[in-house]
Coordinates of C-alpha atoms and ligand atoms in Angstrom, one line a residue:
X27 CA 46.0 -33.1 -11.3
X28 CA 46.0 -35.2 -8.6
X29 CA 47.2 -35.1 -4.7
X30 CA 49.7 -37.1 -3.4
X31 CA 48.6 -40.4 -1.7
X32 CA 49.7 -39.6 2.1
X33 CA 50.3 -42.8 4.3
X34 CA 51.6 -42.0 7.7
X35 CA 54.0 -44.5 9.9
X36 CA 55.3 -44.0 12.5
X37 CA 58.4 -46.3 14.6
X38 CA 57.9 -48.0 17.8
X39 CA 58.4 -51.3 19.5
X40 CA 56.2 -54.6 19.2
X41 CA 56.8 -57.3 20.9
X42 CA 60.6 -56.5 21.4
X43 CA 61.1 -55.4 18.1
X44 CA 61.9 -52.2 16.4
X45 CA 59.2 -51.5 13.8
X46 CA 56.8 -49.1 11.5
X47 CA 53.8 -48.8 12.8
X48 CA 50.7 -47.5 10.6
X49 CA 48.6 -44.4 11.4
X50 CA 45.0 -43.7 10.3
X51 CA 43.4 -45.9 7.8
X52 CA 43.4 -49.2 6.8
X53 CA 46.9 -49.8 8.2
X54 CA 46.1 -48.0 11.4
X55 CA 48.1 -49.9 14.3
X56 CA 49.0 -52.5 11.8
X57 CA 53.0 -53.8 12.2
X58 CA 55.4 -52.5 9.2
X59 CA 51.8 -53.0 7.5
X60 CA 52.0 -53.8 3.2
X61 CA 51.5 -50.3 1.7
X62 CA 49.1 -50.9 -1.4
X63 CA 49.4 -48.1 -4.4
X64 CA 48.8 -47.8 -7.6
X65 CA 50.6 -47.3 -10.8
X66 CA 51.2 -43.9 -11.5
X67 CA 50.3 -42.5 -8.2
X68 CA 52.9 -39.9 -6.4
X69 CA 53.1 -41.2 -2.9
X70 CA 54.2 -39.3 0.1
X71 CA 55.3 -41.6 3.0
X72 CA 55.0 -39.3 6.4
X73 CA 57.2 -41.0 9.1
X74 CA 57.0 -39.6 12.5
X75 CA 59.4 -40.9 15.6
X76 CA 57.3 -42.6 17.8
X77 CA 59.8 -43.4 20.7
X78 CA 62.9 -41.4 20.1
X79 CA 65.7 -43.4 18.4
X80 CA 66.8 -42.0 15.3
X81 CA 64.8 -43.5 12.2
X82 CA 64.7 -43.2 8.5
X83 CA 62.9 -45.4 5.7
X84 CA 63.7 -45.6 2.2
X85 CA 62.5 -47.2 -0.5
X86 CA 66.1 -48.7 -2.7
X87 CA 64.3 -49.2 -5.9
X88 CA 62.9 -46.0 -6.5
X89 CA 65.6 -44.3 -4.4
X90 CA 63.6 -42.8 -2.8
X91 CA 65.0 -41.7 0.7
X92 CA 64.0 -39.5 3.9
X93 CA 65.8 -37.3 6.0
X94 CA 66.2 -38.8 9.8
X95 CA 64.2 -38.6 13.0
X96 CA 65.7 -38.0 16.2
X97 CA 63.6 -36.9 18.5
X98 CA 60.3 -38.4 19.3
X99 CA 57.7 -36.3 17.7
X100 CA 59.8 -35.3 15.2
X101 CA 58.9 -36.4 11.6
X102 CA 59.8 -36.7 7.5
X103 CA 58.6 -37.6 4.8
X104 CA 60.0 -39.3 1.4
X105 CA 58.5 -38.6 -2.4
X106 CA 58.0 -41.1 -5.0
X107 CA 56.5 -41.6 -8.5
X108 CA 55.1 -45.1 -8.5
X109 CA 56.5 -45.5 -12.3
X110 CA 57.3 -49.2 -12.1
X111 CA 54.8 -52.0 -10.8
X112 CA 55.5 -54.5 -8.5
X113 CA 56.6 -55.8 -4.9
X114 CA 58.9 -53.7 -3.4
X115 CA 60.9 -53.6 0.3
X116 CA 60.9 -50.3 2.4
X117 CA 63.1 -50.3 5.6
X118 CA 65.6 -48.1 8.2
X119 CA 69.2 -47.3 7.1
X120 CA 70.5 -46.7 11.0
X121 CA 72.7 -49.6 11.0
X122 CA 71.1 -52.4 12.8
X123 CA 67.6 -51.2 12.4
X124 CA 66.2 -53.3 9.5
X125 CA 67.7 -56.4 10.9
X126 CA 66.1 -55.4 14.2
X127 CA 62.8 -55.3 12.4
X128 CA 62.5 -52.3 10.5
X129 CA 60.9 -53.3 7.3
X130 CA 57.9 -54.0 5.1
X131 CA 56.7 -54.0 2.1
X132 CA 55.2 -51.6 -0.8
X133 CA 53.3 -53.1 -3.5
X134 CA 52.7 -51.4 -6.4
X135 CA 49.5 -52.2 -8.7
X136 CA 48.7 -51.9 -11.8
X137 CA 46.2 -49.6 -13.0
X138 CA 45.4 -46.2 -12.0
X139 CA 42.7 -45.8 -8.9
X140 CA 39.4 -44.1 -9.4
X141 CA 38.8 -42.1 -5.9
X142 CA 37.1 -38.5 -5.6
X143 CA 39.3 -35.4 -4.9
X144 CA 38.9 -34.1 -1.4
X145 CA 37.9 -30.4 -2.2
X146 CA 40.3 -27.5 -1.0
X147 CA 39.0 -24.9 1.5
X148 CA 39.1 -21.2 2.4
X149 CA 42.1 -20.8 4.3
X150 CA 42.6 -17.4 4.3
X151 CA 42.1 -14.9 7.5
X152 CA 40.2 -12.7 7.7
X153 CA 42.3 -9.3 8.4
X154 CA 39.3 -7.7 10.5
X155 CA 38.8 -10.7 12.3
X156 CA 40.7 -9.7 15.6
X157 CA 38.9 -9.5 19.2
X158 CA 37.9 -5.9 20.6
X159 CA 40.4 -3.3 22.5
X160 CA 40.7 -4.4 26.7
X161 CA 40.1 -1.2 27.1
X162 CA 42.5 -1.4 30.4
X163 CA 40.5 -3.7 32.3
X164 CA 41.9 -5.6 35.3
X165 CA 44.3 -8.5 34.7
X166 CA 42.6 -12.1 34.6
X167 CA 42.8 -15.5 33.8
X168 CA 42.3 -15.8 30.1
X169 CA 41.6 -19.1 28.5
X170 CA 42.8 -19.5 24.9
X171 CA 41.8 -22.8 22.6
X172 CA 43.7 -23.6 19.9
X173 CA 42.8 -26.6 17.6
X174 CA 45.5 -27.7 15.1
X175 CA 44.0 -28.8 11.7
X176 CA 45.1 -30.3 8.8
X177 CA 43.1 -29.3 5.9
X178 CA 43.3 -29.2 2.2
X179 CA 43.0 -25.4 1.3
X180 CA 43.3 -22.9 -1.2
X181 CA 46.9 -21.3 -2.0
X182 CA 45.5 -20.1 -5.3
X183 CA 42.5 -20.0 -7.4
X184 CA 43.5 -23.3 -9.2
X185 CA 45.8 -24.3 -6.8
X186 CA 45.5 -26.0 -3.6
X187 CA 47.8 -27.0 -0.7
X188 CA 47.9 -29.5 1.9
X189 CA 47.7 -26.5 4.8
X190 CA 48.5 -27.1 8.8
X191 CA 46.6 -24.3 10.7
X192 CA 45.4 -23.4 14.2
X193 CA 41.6 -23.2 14.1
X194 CA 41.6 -23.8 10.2
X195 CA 42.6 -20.6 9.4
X196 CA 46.1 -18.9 8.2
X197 CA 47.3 -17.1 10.5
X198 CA 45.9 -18.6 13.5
X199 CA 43.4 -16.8 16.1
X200 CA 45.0 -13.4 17.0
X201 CA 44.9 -13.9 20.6
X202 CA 44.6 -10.9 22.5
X203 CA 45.8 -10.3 26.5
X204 CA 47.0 -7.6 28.7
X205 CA 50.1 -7.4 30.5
X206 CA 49.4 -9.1 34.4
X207 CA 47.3 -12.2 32.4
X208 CA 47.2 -15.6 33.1
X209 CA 46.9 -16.9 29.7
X210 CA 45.9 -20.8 29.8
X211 CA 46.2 -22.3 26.5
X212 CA 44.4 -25.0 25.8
X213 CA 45.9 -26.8 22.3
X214 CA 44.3 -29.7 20.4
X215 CA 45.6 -32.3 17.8
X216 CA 42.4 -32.8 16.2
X217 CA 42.2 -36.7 15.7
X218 CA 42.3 -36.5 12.1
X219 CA 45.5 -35.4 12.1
X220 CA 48.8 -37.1 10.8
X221 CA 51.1 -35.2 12.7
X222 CA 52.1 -34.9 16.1
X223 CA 51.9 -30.5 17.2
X224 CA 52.7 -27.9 19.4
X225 CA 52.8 -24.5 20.2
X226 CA 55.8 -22.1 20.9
X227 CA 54.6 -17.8 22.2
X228 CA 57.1 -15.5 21.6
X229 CA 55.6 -13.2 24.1
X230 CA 55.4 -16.5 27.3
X231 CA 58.8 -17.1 29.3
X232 CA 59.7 -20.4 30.1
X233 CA 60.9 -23.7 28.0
X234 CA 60.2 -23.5 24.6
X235 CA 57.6 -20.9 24.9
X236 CA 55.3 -23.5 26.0
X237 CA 56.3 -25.8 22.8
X238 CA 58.1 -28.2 25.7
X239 CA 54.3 -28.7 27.3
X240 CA 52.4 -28.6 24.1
X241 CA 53.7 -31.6 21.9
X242 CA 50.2 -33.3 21.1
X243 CA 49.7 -36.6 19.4
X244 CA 46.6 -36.7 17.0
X245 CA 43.4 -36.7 19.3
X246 CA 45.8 -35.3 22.1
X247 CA 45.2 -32.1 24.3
X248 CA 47.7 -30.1 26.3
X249 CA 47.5 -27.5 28.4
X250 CA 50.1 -25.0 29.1
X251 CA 49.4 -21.7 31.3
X252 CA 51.9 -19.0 31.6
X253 CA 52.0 -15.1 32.7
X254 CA 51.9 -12.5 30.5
X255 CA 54.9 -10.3 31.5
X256 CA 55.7 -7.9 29.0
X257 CA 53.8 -5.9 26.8
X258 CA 54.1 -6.1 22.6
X259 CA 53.1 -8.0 19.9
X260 CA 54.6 -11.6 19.8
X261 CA 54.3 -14.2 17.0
X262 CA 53.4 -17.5 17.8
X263 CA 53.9 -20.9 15.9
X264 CA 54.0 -24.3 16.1
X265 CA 57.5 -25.9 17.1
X266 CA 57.2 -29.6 16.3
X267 CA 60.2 -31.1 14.0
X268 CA 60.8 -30.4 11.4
X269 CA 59.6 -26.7 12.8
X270 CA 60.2 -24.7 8.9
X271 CA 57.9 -27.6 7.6
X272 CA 54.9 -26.7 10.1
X273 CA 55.6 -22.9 10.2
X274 CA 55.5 -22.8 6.2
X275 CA 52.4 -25.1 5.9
X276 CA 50.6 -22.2 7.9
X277 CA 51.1 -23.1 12.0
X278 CA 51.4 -19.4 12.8
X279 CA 49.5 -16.2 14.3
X280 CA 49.9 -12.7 16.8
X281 CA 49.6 -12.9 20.5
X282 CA 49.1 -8.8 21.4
X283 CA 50.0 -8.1 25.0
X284 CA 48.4 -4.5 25.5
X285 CA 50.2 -2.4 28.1
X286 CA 48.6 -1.4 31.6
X287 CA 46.0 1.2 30.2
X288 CA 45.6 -0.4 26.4
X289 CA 46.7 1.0 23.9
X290 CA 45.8 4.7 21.8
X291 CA 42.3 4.0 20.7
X292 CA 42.0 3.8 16.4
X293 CA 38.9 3.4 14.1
X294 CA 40.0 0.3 12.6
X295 CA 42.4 -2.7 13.9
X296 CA 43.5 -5.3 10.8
X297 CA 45.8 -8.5 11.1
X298 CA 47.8 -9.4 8.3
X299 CA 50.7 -11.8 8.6
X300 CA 53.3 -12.9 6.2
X301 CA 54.6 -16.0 5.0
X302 CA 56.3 -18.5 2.1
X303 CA 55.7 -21.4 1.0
X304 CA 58.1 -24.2 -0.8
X305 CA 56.1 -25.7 -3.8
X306 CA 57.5 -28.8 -5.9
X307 CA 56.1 -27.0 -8.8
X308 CA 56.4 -23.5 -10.0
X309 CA 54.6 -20.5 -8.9
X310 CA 51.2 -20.5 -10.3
X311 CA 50.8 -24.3 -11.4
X312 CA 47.4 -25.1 -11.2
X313 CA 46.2 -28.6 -9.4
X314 CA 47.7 -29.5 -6.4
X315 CA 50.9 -28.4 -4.9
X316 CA 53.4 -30.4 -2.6
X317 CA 55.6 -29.1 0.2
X318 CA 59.2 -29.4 -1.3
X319 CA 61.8 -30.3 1.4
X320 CA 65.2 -29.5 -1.3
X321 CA 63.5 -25.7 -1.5
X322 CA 62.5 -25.3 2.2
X323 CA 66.2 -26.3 2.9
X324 CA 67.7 -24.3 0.5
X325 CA 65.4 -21.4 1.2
X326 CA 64.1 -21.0 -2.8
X327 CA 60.7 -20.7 -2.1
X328 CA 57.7 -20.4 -4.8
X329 CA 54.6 -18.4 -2.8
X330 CA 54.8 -15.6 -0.6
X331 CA 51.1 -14.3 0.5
X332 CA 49.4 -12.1 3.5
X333 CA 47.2 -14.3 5.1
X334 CA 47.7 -17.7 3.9
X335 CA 47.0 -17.5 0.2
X336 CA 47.3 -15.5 -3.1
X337 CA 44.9 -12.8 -3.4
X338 CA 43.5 -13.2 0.2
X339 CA 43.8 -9.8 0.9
X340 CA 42.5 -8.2 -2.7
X341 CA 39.5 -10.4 -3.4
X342 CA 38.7 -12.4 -0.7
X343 CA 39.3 -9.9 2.3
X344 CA 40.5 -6.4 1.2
X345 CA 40.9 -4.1 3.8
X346 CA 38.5 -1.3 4.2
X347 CA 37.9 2.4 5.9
X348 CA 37.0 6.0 5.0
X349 CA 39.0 9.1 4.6
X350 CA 39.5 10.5 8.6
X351 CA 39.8 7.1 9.9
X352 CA 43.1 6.2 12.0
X353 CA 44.0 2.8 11.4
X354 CA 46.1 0.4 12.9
X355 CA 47.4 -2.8 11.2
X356 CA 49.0 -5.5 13.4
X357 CA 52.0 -7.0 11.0
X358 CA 53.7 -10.0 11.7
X359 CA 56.1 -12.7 9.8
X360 CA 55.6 -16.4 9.8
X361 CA 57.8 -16.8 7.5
X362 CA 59.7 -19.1 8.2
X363 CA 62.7 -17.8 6.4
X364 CA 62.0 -14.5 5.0
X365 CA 62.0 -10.8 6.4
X366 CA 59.2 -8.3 5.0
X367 CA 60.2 -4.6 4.5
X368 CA 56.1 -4.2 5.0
X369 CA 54.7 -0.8 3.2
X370 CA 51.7 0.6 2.0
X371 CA 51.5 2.3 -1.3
X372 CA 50.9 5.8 -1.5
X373 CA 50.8 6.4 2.4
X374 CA 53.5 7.4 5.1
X375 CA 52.8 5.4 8.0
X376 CA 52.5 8.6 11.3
X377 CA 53.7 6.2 13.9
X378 CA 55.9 2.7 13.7
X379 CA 56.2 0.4 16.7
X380 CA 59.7 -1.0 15.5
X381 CA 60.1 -4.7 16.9
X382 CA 56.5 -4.3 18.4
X383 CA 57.8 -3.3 21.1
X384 CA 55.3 -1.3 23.3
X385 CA 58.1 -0.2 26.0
X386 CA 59.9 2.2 23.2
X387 CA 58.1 5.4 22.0
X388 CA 56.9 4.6 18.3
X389 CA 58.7 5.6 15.4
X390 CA 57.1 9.1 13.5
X391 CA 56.9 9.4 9.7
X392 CA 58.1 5.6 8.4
X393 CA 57.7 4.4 5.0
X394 CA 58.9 1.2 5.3
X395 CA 59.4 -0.9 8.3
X396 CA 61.6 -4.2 8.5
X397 CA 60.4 -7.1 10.2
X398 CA 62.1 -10.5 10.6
X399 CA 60.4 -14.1 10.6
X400 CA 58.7 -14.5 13.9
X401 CA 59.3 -11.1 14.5
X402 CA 56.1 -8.3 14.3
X403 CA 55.3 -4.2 13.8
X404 CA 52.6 -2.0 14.4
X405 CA 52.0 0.9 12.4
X406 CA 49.2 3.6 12.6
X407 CA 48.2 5.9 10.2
X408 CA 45.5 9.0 9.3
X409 CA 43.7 8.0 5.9
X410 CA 44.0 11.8 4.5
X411 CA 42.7 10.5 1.1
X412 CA 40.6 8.4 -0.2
X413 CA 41.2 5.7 -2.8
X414 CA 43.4 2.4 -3.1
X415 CA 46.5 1.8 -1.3
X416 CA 48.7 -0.9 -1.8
X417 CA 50.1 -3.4 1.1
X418 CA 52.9 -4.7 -0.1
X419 CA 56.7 -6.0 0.9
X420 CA 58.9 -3.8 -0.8
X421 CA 61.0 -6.6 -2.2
X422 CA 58.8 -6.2 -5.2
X423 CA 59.6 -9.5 -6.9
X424 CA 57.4 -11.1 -4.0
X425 CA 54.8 -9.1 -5.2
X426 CA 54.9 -11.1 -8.5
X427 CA 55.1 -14.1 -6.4
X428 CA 51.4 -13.5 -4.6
X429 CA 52.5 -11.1 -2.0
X430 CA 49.8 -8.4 -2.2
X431 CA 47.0 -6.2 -0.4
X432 CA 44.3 -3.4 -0.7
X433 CA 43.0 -1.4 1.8
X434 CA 40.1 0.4 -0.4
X435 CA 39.5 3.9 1.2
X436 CA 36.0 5.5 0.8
X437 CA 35.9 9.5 0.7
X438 CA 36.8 12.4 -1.3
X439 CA 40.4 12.0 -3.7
X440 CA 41.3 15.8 -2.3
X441 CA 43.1 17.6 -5.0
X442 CA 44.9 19.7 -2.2
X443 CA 47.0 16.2 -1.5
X444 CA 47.3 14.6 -4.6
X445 CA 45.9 15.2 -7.9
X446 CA 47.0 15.0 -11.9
X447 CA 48.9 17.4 -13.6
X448 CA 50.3 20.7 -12.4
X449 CA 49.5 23.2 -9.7
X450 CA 45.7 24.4 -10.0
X451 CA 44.7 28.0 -10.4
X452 CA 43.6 29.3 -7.2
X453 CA 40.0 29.7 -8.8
X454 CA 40.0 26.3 -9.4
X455 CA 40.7 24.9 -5.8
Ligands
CU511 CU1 52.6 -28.3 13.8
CU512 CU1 60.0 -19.0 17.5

């Protein structure tokens, strides 16, 4: 199995002309550089807008073709097999373009390339990794940093994934404020990036959510600063075109605003966040997958996972507590497409913030709770028995589909709950 080769381009103007311009490598800055691949190779062409005329690029021969940029910072890519050998032309389709000077060249070589496989990382979150209660403190300035990496991860044991986080992790940091913040955001493009990024809170006010003030070039930081006003838990994500492509690749995480006084103290907080992801291949191919644009569209997607990646939250991190322990789990969707009817297994949930919202009294006695992409829940409950429950969305093919968690519970299985057979002999209790 191999990865795809990635060559970024982006459009721009040189010396009065409208060209490609390489990004990163041996073609960085280069003008519509020669693209050099080999035979057999699959090739994903990344073009980003770099000044904000509408741009495409295909490739005739191979028919291979992207969608179009309009706005700058926006970006596509186009797919190919390089099955046939030889000197090809790539160029814009916007009439006008290619004459203007939208075009180079693609040569394909004979031969396959020997180059070592970049290895895929640990991508998944961990669900316990969330900052402490505020405890009602005082509102402040709080400063939040958010680096956005690209980074080949794991989706699967045998699979990896060409994954776009914040801080390398699916989801991102959970960021935690309390109503009356300043929350100054600090985001960085890491330099190694291909593609430009940005970041869009749910729970700010203002354009874009903060997206219109955080579009970063690689190597670029932006700062964006806004006041917490209303209490809840808000989903965050990246908003830079095309926004499904970013949000599905992993560019998501919780913003918690706690209300004036916190909130009711638990034993245990979790994170866990739910998302799809759009495969060329099949669920469960090994070797590397590819984002597939005609699924993402069409919203067929292959993956669906807590966390970032199969099995995240059963081998990597399961959740864990003992019998008398309140817990609280922070849910939220990525998505970008798909609503979770989040439930747990064998346990009743005692209260259900519906929407996260933090103004309404909770919900009592919920099995199931709906949430919507870029939407988020909290639910609390008692663990009365011990054992291992089951996190889940209750649209039970997903389950099939990597969408799966345990929270282990330590402490006595009482028989007065639960227990086999029929109803014990009083002696027996
Ligand atoms: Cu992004
Ligand atoms: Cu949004």
């Amino acid at each position: 199995m191999h990865a795809p080769l990635i060559i970024t381009l982006r459009s721009g103007i040189a010396g009065g002309r409208m060209v490609y311009i390489g990004v990163g490598g041996e073609i960085d800055e280069q003008v519509n550089p020669t693209l050099q691949v080999h035979e057999g190779e699959t090739v994903q062409i990344n073009l980003i807008n770099g000044e904000g005329a509408e741009h495409d690029i295909v490739l005739d021969q191979y028919a291979a073709r992207s969608g179009r940029v309009q706005a700058k910072g926006a970006s596509t890519s186009l797919v190919f097999t390089a099955d046939k050998t030889g000197e090809f032309i790539y160029f814009c389709t916007i009439p006008g373009h290619r004459e203007a000077g939208m075009e180079g060249r693609i040569r394909v070589l004979p031969g396959a390339r020997t180059a070592p496989p970049a290895v895929a990382q640990d991508i998944s979150r961990d669900p316990t990794d969330l900052s402490a209660p505020l405890r009602g403190r005082l509102p402040q300035t709080v400063r939040v940093d958010l680096a956005t990496v690209e980074l080949k991860g794991q989706l699967a044991d045998k699979t990896s994934y060409d994954f776009w986080t914040f801080n390398g992790k699916v989801p991102g940091p959970f960021v935690r404020v309390r109503v009356g913040d300043t929350v100054e955001v600090h985001m960085k493009n890491d330099p190694s990036s291909v593609m430009f990024h940005s970041v869009d809170f749910h729970g700010a006010i203002g354009p874009g959510g903060g997206a219109e003030f955080t579009q970063a070039a690689p190597g670029e930081e932006k700062i964006v600063t806004f006041k917490a006003m209303v209490p809840g838990l808000y989903v965050y994500h990246c908003a830079t075109p095309s926004v499904p492509h970013h949000i599905t690749s992993g560019m998501y995480g919780l913003l918690l605003v706690e209300p004036e006084g916190g909130l009711p103290q638990v034993n245990r907080e979790f994170y866990v966040m739910q998302g799809e992801l759009y495969t060329t291949k099949p669920f469960g191919t090994n070797g590397h997958q590819e984002m597939d644009y005609g699924k993402l569209s069409t919203e067929r997607p292959e993956y669906f996972v807590f966390n970032g990646a199969v099995s995240a939250l059963t081998k990597a991190h399961p959740l864990r507590a003992s019998v008398g322990e309140t817990v609280r789990i922070y849910f939220g969707v990525g998505g970008p497409n798909f609503t979770s009817s989040f439930h747990v297994i064998g346990a009743i949930f005692d209260r259900a913030y519906e929407g996260a919202s933090l103004l309404s009294p909770p919900l009592q006695g919920v099995q199931t709770v709906t949430v919507p992409p870029g939407g988020a829940s909290m639910v609390e409950f008692k663990l009365q028995r011990g054992g291992r429950y089951t996190l889940v969305d209750h649209a039970l093919s997903r389950l099939e589909r990597g969408l799966v968690g345990f929270l282990q519970v330590d402490g006595p299985e009482d028989d007065e709950i639960m227990h086999k057979g029929a109803v014990m002999p009083v002696s027996r209790r």
